[in-house]
């Protein structure tokens, strides 16, 4: 009986180990595949941009070929000196679609950066909110903004849309939670457009009050904001927020 139980234990342990290894290998393969995909997309975007500069187009529709390939794309986000260099998607009818799909609409745990459904990238809204959650690897570099030295070297976020390229200056870095019953929860996702100047000022004040450090940069009514959000990889409800204003 003891030999049987021992053999059973060894067998179950072996199956579990094999399953774990298979899962890790599959995850690594998927990671490599996604890295190649977005590297290729970045190359297409760079080529488009060079062609637009060469043609001296007055309209400058950024990444024309990528928009044609997937109409869900609303822009491209980039922070020089980081790994953040990705398309931004939006699907108002299915807001979280790109949590689990890539640019080519294939299912993946890595997802693709996407804009909150009620934001308008072209108007634009007072606050454009862009997410990369679940795996969070695409926006993993946002956690580095916990260091003020890193912020000082990477203050500018570029967000390109069909209307052209815009630079945003980071003015607040926040580590928070979206857990509803938490005392320090920050419902940043509720602010998209200000109904009045006071609403805008209240939101900026709330951001600055929660900021990890003082950047000395302020935003006022009339400025356009860009909020980048990702999970903190520690808790399901933890979030890193990097908030910038358009220059």
PDB file of C-alpha atoms in Angstrom:
ATOM      1  CA  UNK A   1       0.000   0.000   0.000  1.00  0.00           C
ATOM      2  CA  UNK A   2       2.815   2.371   0.906  1.00  0.00           C
ATOM      3  CA  UNK A   3       4.542   1.639  -2.398  1.00  0.00           C
ATOM      4  CA  UNK A   4       1.310   2.337  -4.251  1.00  0.00           C
ATOM      5  CA  UNK A   5       0.775   5.689  -2.478  1.00  0.00           C
ATOM      6  CA  UNK A   6       4.401   6.619  -3.074  1.00  0.00           C
ATOM      7  CA  UNK A   7       4.113   5.802  -6.775  1.00  0.00           C
ATOM      8  CA  UNK A   8       0.853   7.723  -6.981  1.00  0.00           C
ATOM      9  CA  UNK A   9       2.448  10.742  -5.326  1.00  0.00           C
ATOM     10  CA  UNK A  10       5.441  10.632  -7.662  1.00  0.00           C
ATOM     11  CA  UNK A  11       3.145  10.285 -10.662  1.00  0.00           C
ATOM     12  CA  UNK A  12       0.972  13.240  -9.646  1.00  0.00           C
ATOM     13  CA  UNK A  13       4.058  15.317  -8.889  1.00  0.00           C
ATOM     14  CA  UNK A  14       5.472  14.475 -12.312  1.00  0.00           C
ATOM     15  CA  UNK A  15       2.244  15.450 -14.063  1.00  0.00           C
ATOM     16  CA  UNK A  16       2.136  18.748 -12.173  1.00  0.00           C
ATOM     17  CA  UNK A  17       5.775  19.481 -13.000  1.00  0.00           C
ATOM     18  CA  UNK A  18       5.271  18.625 -16.660  1.00  0.00           C
ATOM     19  CA  UNK A  19       2.157  20.830 -16.837  1.00  0.00           C
ATOM     20  CA  UNK A  20       3.996  23.739 -15.217  1.00  0.00           C
ATOM     21  CA  UNK A  21       6.945  23.443 -17.587  1.00  0.00           C
ATOM     22  CA  UNK A  22       4.624  23.216 -20.599  1.00  0.00           C
ATOM     23  CA  UNK A  23       2.767  26.310 -19.431  1.00  0.00           C
ATOM     24  CA  UNK A  24       6.001  28.275 -18.955  1.00  0.00           C
ATOM     25  CA  UNK A  25       7.258  27.267 -22.396  1.00  0.00           C
ATOM     26  CA  UNK A  26       3.943  28.251 -23.981  1.00  0.00           C
ATOM     27  CA  UNK A  27       3.989  31.597 -22.158  1.00  0.00           C
ATOM     28  CA  UNK A  28       7.583  32.258 -23.247  1.00  0.00           C
ATOM     29  CA  UNK A  29       6.704  31.445 -26.861  1.00  0.00           C
ATOM     30  CA  UNK A  30       3.712  33.761 -26.726  1.00  0.00           C
ATOM     31  CA  UNK A  31       5.878  36.518 -25.227  1.00  0.00           C
ATOM     32  CA  UNK A  32       8.426  36.162 -28.048  1.00  0.00           C
ATOM     33  CA  UNK A  33       5.657  36.166 -30.658  1.00  0.00           C
ATOM     34  CA  UNK A  34       4.106  39.334 -29.242  1.00  0.00           C
ATOM     35  CA  UNK A  35       7.496  41.060 -29.067  1.00  0.00           C
ATOM     36  CA  UNK A  36       8.064  40.331 -32.772  1.00  0.00           C
ATOM     37  CA  UNK A  37       4.570  41.575 -33.656  1.00  0.00           C
ATOM     38  CA  UNK A  38       4.972  44.963 -32.013  1.00  0.00           C
ATOM     39  CA  UNK A  39       8.532  45.340 -33.219  1.00  0.00           C
ATOM     40  CA  UNK A  40       7.245  44.868 -36.766  1.00  0.00           C
ATOM     41  CA  UNK A  41       4.413  47.361 -36.181  1.00  0.00           C
ATOM     42  CA  UNK A  42       6.891  49.922 -34.836  1.00  0.00           C
ATOM     43  CA  UNK A  43       8.975  49.468 -37.985  1.00  0.00           C
ATOM     44  CA  UNK A  44       5.897  50.087 -40.161  1.00  0.00           C
ATOM     45  CA  UNK A  45       5.079  53.206 -38.169  1.00  0.00           C
ATOM     46  CA  UNK A  46       8.637  54.511 -38.529  1.00  0.00           C
ATOM     47  CA  UNK A  47       8.522  53.949 -42.285  1.00  0.00           C
ATOM     48  CA  UNK A  48       5.170  55.755 -42.544  1.00  0.00           C
ATOM     49  CA  UNK A  49       6.516  58.697 -40.567  1.00  0.00           C
ATOM     50  CA  UNK A  50       9.620  58.977 -42.748  1.00  0.00           C
ATOM     51  CA  UNK A  51       7.477  58.948 -45.885  1.00  0.00           C
ATOM     52  CA  UNK A  52       5.215  61.660 -44.486  1.00  0.00           C
ATOM     53  CA  UNK A  53       8.198  63.838 -43.638  1.00  0.00           C
ATOM     54  CA  UNK A  54       9.659  63.280 -47.114  1.00  0.00           C
ATOM     55  CA  UNK A  55       6.369  64.214 -48.785  1.00  0.00           C
ATOM     56  CA  UNK A  56       6.026  67.290 -46.559  1.00  0.00           C
ATOM     57  CA  UNK A  57       2.357  66.495 -46.056  1.00  0.00           C
ATOM     58  CA  UNK A  58       0.375  69.268 -44.391  1.00  0.00           C
ATOM     59  CA  UNK A  59      -2.099  66.791 -42.905  1.00  0.00           C
ATOM     60  CA  UNK A  60       0.378  64.303 -41.426  1.00  0.00           C
ATOM     61  CA  UNK A  61      -1.893  61.311 -40.736  1.00  0.00           C
ATOM     62  CA  UNK A  62       0.430  59.248 -38.532  1.00  0.00           C
ATOM     63  CA  UNK A  63       0.884  55.545 -39.328  1.00  0.00           C
ATOM     64  CA  UNK A  64      -1.506  55.491 -42.279  1.00  0.00           C
ATOM     65  CA  UNK A  65      -0.873  51.824 -43.066  1.00  0.00           C
ATOM     66  CA  UNK A  66      -1.547  50.711 -39.499  1.00  0.00           C
ATOM     67  CA  UNK A  67      -4.890  52.534 -39.413  1.00  0.00           C
ATOM     68  CA  UNK A  68      -5.841  50.743 -42.612  1.00  0.00           C
ATOM     69  CA  UNK A  69      -4.796  47.396 -41.163  1.00  0.00           C
ATOM     70  CA  UNK A  70      -6.926  47.759 -38.021  1.00  0.00           C
ATOM     71  CA  UNK A  71      -9.537  50.519 -37.742  1.00  0.00           C
ATOM     72  CA  UNK A  72      -9.686  50.029 -33.952  1.00  0.00           C
ATOM     73  CA  UNK A  73      -6.373  51.852 -33.674  1.00  0.00           C
ATOM     74  CA  UNK A  74      -6.775  55.411 -32.369  1.00  0.00           C
ATOM     75  CA  UNK A  75      -3.136  56.333 -31.893  1.00  0.00           C
ATOM     76  CA  UNK A  76       0.420  55.377 -31.000  1.00  0.00           C
ATOM     77  CA  UNK A  77       2.047  55.836 -27.590  1.00  0.00           C
ATOM     78  CA  UNK A  78       5.802  56.194 -27.118  1.00  0.00           C
ATOM     79  CA  UNK A  79       8.172  57.188 -24.322  1.00  0.00           C
ATOM     80  CA  UNK A  80      11.755  57.458 -25.486  1.00  0.00           C
ATOM     81  CA  UNK A  81      14.240  55.473 -23.436  1.00  0.00           C
ATOM     82  CA  UNK A  82      11.609  52.920 -22.383  1.00  0.00           C
ATOM     83  CA  UNK A  83       9.972  49.880 -23.951  1.00  0.00           C
ATOM     84  CA  UNK A  84       6.704  51.764 -24.353  1.00  0.00           C
ATOM     85  CA  UNK A  85       6.256  52.036 -28.121  1.00  0.00           C
ATOM     86  CA  UNK A  86       2.848  50.613 -29.026  1.00  0.00           C
ATOM     87  CA  UNK A  87      -0.391  51.142 -30.899  1.00  0.00           C
ATOM     88  CA  UNK A  88      -3.404  52.229 -28.831  1.00  0.00           C
ATOM     89  CA  UNK A  89      -6.737  50.611 -29.572  1.00  0.00           C
ATOM     90  CA  UNK A  90     -10.344  51.484 -28.721  1.00  0.00           C
ATOM     91  CA  UNK A  91     -13.571  49.461 -28.986  1.00  0.00           C
ATOM     92  CA  UNK A  92     -16.480  51.389 -27.412  1.00  0.00           C
ATOM     93  CA  UNK A  93     -18.930  48.534 -28.015  1.00  0.00           C
ATOM     94  CA  UNK A  94     -16.637  46.075 -26.188  1.00  0.00           C
ATOM     95  CA  UNK A  95     -14.451  48.279 -23.933  1.00  0.00           C
ATOM     96  CA  UNK A  96     -12.137  45.566 -22.598  1.00  0.00           C
ATOM     97  CA  UNK A  97     -11.643  43.648 -25.835  1.00  0.00           C
ATOM     98  CA  UNK A  98      -7.918  44.425 -26.042  1.00  0.00           C
ATOM     99  CA  UNK A  99      -7.272  43.177 -22.536  1.00  0.00           C
ATOM    100  CA  UNK A 100      -6.963  39.756 -24.132  1.00  0.00           C
ATOM    101  CA  UNK A 101      -6.345  40.450 -27.837  1.00  0.00           C
ATOM    102  CA  UNK A 102      -3.373  41.778 -29.764  1.00  0.00           C
ATOM    103  CA  UNK A 103      -3.274  44.276 -32.635  1.00  0.00           C
ATOM    104  CA  UNK A 104      -4.188  41.528 -35.093  1.00  0.00           C
ATOM    105  CA  UNK A 105      -7.180  40.535 -32.913  1.00  0.00           C
ATOM    106  CA  UNK A 106      -5.635  37.238 -31.882  1.00  0.00           C
ATOM    107  CA  UNK A 107      -6.347  36.054 -28.349  1.00  0.00           C
ATOM    108  CA  UNK A 108      -3.378  36.593 -26.024  1.00  0.00           C
ATOM    109  CA  UNK A 109      -2.705  37.064 -22.320  1.00  0.00           C
ATOM    110  CA  UNK A 110      -0.586  40.100 -23.187  1.00  0.00           C
ATOM    111  CA  UNK A 111      -3.377  42.196 -24.672  1.00  0.00           C
ATOM    112  CA  UNK A 112      -2.647  45.561 -26.262  1.00  0.00           C
ATOM    113  CA  UNK A 113      -2.776  49.115 -24.874  1.00  0.00           C
ATOM    114  CA  UNK A 114      -6.300  50.504 -25.217  1.00  0.00           C
ATOM    115  CA  UNK A 115      -8.165  53.727 -24.567  1.00  0.00           C
ATOM    116  CA  UNK A 116     -11.132  54.009 -22.238  1.00  0.00           C
ATOM    117  CA  UNK A 117     -14.374  53.728 -24.193  1.00  0.00           C
ATOM    118  CA  UNK A 118     -15.772  57.178 -23.375  1.00  0.00           C
ATOM    119  CA  UNK A 119     -12.586  59.069 -24.314  1.00  0.00           C
ATOM    120  CA  UNK A 120     -12.309  60.828 -27.674  1.00  0.00           C
ATOM    121  CA  UNK A 121      -8.768  60.824 -29.065  1.00  0.00           C
ATOM    122  CA  UNK A 122      -9.558  63.311 -31.834  1.00  0.00           C
ATOM    123  CA  UNK A 123     -11.581  65.975 -29.987  1.00  0.00           C
ATOM    124  CA  UNK A 124      -9.660  65.379 -27.752  1.00  0.00           C
ATOM    125  CA  UNK A 125     -11.253  64.727 -24.365  1.00  0.00           C
ATOM    126  CA  UNK A 126      -9.877  66.640 -21.385  1.00  0.00           C
ATOM    127  CA  UNK A 127      -8.371  63.384 -20.130  1.00  0.00           C
ATOM    128  CA  UNK A 128      -7.361  60.539 -22.427  1.00  0.00           C
ATOM    129  CA  UNK A 129      -6.998  57.353 -20.369  1.00  0.00           C
ATOM    130  CA  UNK A 130      -4.905  54.481 -21.747  1.00  0.00           C
ATOM    131  CA  UNK A 131      -4.650  51.058 -20.104  1.00  0.00           C
ATOM    132  CA  UNK A 132      -2.444  48.015 -20.309  1.00  0.00           C
ATOM    133  CA  UNK A 133      -3.497  45.642 -17.593  1.00  0.00           C
ATOM    134  CA  UNK A 134      -3.689  41.913 -16.769  1.00  0.00           C
ATOM    135  CA  UNK A 135      -0.149  40.902 -17.764  1.00  0.00           C
ATOM    136  CA  UNK A 136       0.926  44.544 -17.696  1.00  0.00           C
ATOM    137  CA  UNK A 137       4.296  43.875 -19.333  1.00  0.00           C
ATOM    138  CA  UNK A 138       3.853  46.466 -22.086  1.00  0.00           C
ATOM    139  CA  UNK A 139       3.483  49.258 -19.532  1.00  0.00           C
ATOM    140  CA  UNK A 140       5.792  47.664 -16.951  1.00  0.00           C
ATOM    141  CA  UNK A 141       8.209  50.595 -17.278  1.00  0.00           C
ATOM    142  CA  UNK A 142       5.592  52.866 -15.677  1.00  0.00           C
ATOM    143  CA  UNK A 143       6.637  51.405 -12.313  1.00  0.00           C
ATOM    144  CA  UNK A 144      10.087  52.957 -12.840  1.00  0.00           C
ATOM    145  CA  UNK A 145       8.466  56.368 -12.437  1.00  0.00           C
ATOM    146  CA  UNK A 146       8.378  55.585  -8.729  1.00  0.00           C
ATOM    147  CA  UNK A 147      11.886  57.069  -8.882  1.00  0.00           C
ATOM    148  CA  UNK A 148      12.052  60.829  -9.369  1.00  0.00           C
ATOM    149  CA  UNK A 149      15.412  60.405 -11.096  1.00  0.00           C
ATOM    150  CA  UNK A 150      13.732  58.220 -13.728  1.00  0.00           C
ATOM    151  CA  UNK A 151      10.999  60.828 -14.211  1.00  0.00           C
ATOM    152  CA  UNK A 152      13.582  63.574 -14.689  1.00  0.00           C
ATOM    153  CA  UNK A 153      15.163  61.594 -17.529  1.00  0.00           C
ATOM    154  CA  UNK A 154      11.840  60.564 -19.138  1.00  0.00           C
ATOM    155  CA  UNK A 155       9.402  63.450 -18.703  1.00  0.00           C
ATOM    156  CA  UNK A 156       7.882  63.403 -22.173  1.00  0.00           C
ATOM    157  CA  UNK A 157       5.201  61.088 -23.537  1.00  0.00           C
ATOM    158  CA  UNK A 158       4.434  61.155 -27.258  1.00  0.00           C
ATOM    159  CA  UNK A 159       0.924  60.314 -28.381  1.00  0.00           C
ATOM    160  CA  UNK A 160       0.238  60.340 -32.120  1.00  0.00           C
ATOM    161  CA  UNK A 161      -3.221  60.240 -33.645  1.00  0.00           C
ATOM    162  CA  UNK A 162      -4.639  60.657 -37.151  1.00  0.00           C
ATOM    163  CA  UNK A 163      -4.398  64.419 -36.568  1.00  0.00           C
ATOM    164  CA  UNK A 164      -0.663  64.381 -35.892  1.00  0.00           C
ATOM    165  CA  UNK A 165       1.878  64.034 -33.101  1.00  0.00           C
ATOM    166  CA  UNK A 166       1.537  65.569 -29.621  1.00  0.00           C
ATOM    167  CA  UNK A 167       3.998  65.769 -26.734  1.00  0.00           C
ATOM    168  CA  UNK A 168       2.786  65.466 -23.151  1.00  0.00           C
ATOM    169  CA  UNK A 169       4.783  66.433 -20.049  1.00  0.00           C
ATOM    170  CA  UNK A 170       4.386  64.197 -16.992  1.00  0.00           C
ATOM    171  CA  UNK A 171       3.267  66.165 -13.925  1.00  0.00           C
ATOM    172  CA  UNK A 172       2.103  63.443 -11.510  1.00  0.00           C
ATOM    173  CA  UNK A 173       3.053  59.840 -10.743  1.00  0.00           C
ATOM    174  CA  UNK A 174       0.662  57.909  -8.491  1.00  0.00           C
ATOM    175  CA  UNK A 175       0.624  54.449  -6.941  1.00  0.00           C
ATOM    176  CA  UNK A 176      -2.923  53.747  -5.841  1.00  0.00           C
ATOM    177  CA  UNK A 177      -5.763  51.252  -5.708  1.00  0.00           C
ATOM    178  CA  UNK A 178      -9.133  51.083  -7.421  1.00  0.00           C
ATOM    179  CA  UNK A 179     -10.614  48.836  -4.718  1.00  0.00           C
ATOM    180  CA  UNK A 180     -13.967  50.479  -4.015  1.00  0.00           C
ATOM    181  CA  UNK A 181     -13.903  50.143  -0.217  1.00  0.00           C
ATOM    182  CA  UNK A 182     -10.258  51.172   0.212  1.00  0.00           C
ATOM    183  CA  UNK A 183      -9.683  54.447   2.039  1.00  0.00           C
ATOM    184  CA  UNK A 184      -7.055  55.573  -0.461  1.00  0.00           C
ATOM    185  CA  UNK A 185      -8.907  54.435  -3.623  1.00  0.00           C
ATOM    186  CA  UNK A 186      -8.658  56.836  -6.554  1.00  0.00           C
ATOM    187  CA  UNK A 187     -11.442  56.711  -9.164  1.00  0.00           C
ATOM    188  CA  UNK A 188      -9.336  58.454 -11.822  1.00  0.00           C
ATOM    189  CA  UNK A 189     -11.318  56.760 -14.593  1.00  0.00           C
ATOM    190  CA  UNK A 190     -14.394  58.858 -13.798  1.00  0.00           C
ATOM    191  CA  UNK A 191     -12.777  62.067 -15.025  1.00  0.00           C
ATOM    192  CA  UNK A 192     -12.844  62.331 -18.819  1.00  0.00           C
ATOM    193  CA  UNK A 193     -14.296  65.787 -19.575  1.00  0.00           C
ATOM    194  CA  UNK A 194     -14.679  68.696 -17.157  1.00  0.00           C
ATOM    195  CA  UNK A 195     -18.189  70.109 -16.830  1.00  0.00           C
ATOM    196  CA  UNK A 196     -16.676  73.322 -15.441  1.00  0.00           C
ATOM    197  CA  UNK A 197     -13.226  74.788 -14.696  1.00  0.00           C
ATOM    198  CA  UNK A 198     -13.693  73.834 -11.050  1.00  0.00           C
ATOM    199  CA  UNK A 199     -14.035  70.161 -11.974  1.00  0.00           C
ATOM    200  CA  UNK A 200     -10.739  70.251 -13.840  1.00  0.00           C
ATOM    201  CA  UNK A 201      -8.983  72.027 -10.958  1.00  0.00           C
ATOM    202  CA  UNK A 202     -10.377  69.517  -8.432  1.00  0.00           C
ATOM    203  CA  UNK A 203      -9.104  66.568 -10.476  1.00  0.00           C
ATOM    204  CA  UNK A 204      -5.612  68.061 -10.881  1.00  0.00           C
ATOM    205  CA  UNK A 205      -5.506  68.819  -7.143  1.00  0.00           C
ATOM    206  CA  UNK A 206      -6.506  65.210  -6.381  1.00  0.00           C
ATOM    207  CA  UNK A 207      -3.674  63.965  -8.618  1.00  0.00           C
ATOM    208  CA  UNK A 208      -1.103  66.236  -7.005  1.00  0.00           C
ATOM    209  CA  UNK A 209      -2.239  65.288  -3.494  1.00  0.00           C
ATOM    210  CA  UNK A 210      -1.620  61.607  -4.300  1.00  0.00           C
ATOM    211  CA  UNK A 211       1.600  62.137  -6.289  1.00  0.00           C
ATOM    212  CA  UNK A 212       4.698  60.324  -5.062  1.00  0.00           C
ATOM    213  CA  UNK A 213       6.778  63.467  -5.452  1.00  0.00           C
ATOM    214  CA  UNK A 214       6.503  67.095  -6.514  1.00  0.00           C
ATOM    215  CA  UNK A 215       7.388  67.654 -10.170  1.00  0.00           C
ATOM    216  CA  UNK A 216       6.892  71.423 -10.037  1.00  0.00           C
ATOM    217  CA  UNK A 217       4.622  71.127 -13.094  1.00  0.00           C
ATOM    218  CA  UNK A 218       1.009  72.274 -12.962  1.00  0.00           C
ATOM    219  CA  UNK A 219      -2.042  71.847 -15.170  1.00  0.00           C
ATOM    220  CA  UNK A 220      -4.970  74.223 -15.488  1.00  0.00           C
ATOM    221  CA  UNK A 221      -8.336  74.318 -17.207  1.00  0.00           C
ATOM    222  CA  UNK A 222      -7.787  74.303 -20.976  1.00  0.00           C
ATOM    223  CA  UNK A 223      -4.897  71.851 -20.772  1.00  0.00           C
ATOM    224  CA  UNK A 224      -5.389  68.371 -22.228  1.00  0.00           C
ATOM    225  CA  UNK A 225      -4.366  65.430 -20.054  1.00  0.00           C
ATOM    226  CA  UNK A 226      -3.089  61.939 -20.795  1.00  0.00           C
ATOM    227  CA  UNK A 227      -3.304  59.207 -18.143  1.00  0.00           C
ATOM    228  CA  UNK A 228      -1.411  55.913 -18.477  1.00  0.00           C
ATOM    229  CA  UNK A 229      -2.550  53.097 -16.191  1.00  0.00           C
ATOM    230  CA  UNK A 230      -1.280  49.595 -15.476  1.00  0.00           C
ATOM    231  CA  UNK A 231      -1.495  46.986 -12.725  1.00  0.00           C
ATOM    232  CA  UNK A 232       1.265  47.044 -10.117  1.00  0.00           C
ATOM    233  CA  UNK A 233       1.859  43.249 -10.422  1.00  0.00           C
ATOM    234  CA  UNK A 234       1.454  42.937  -6.641  1.00  0.00           C
ATOM    235  CA  UNK A 235      -2.287  43.172  -6.097  1.00  0.00           C
ATOM    236  CA  UNK A 236      -5.217  42.905  -8.497  1.00  0.00           C
ATOM    237  CA  UNK A 237      -6.513  46.334  -7.513  1.00  0.00           C
ATOM    238  CA  UNK A 238      -3.188  48.195  -7.366  1.00  0.00           C
ATOM    239  CA  UNK A 239      -2.419  50.678 -10.130  1.00  0.00           C
ATOM    240  CA  UNK A 240       0.482  52.754 -11.374  1.00  0.00           C
ATOM    241  CA  UNK A 241      -0.717  56.025 -12.905  1.00  0.00           C
ATOM    242  CA  UNK A 242       1.441  58.378 -14.965  1.00  0.00           C
ATOM    243  CA  UNK A 243      -0.424  61.596 -15.720  1.00  0.00           C
ATOM    244  CA  UNK A 244       0.789  64.173 -18.238  1.00  0.00           C
ATOM    245  CA  UNK A 245      -0.437  67.385 -19.859  1.00  0.00           C
ATOM    246  CA  UNK A 246      -0.157  68.253 -23.517  1.00  0.00           C
ATOM    247  CA  UNK A 247       2.600  70.728 -24.284  1.00  0.00           C
TER     248      UNK A 247
END
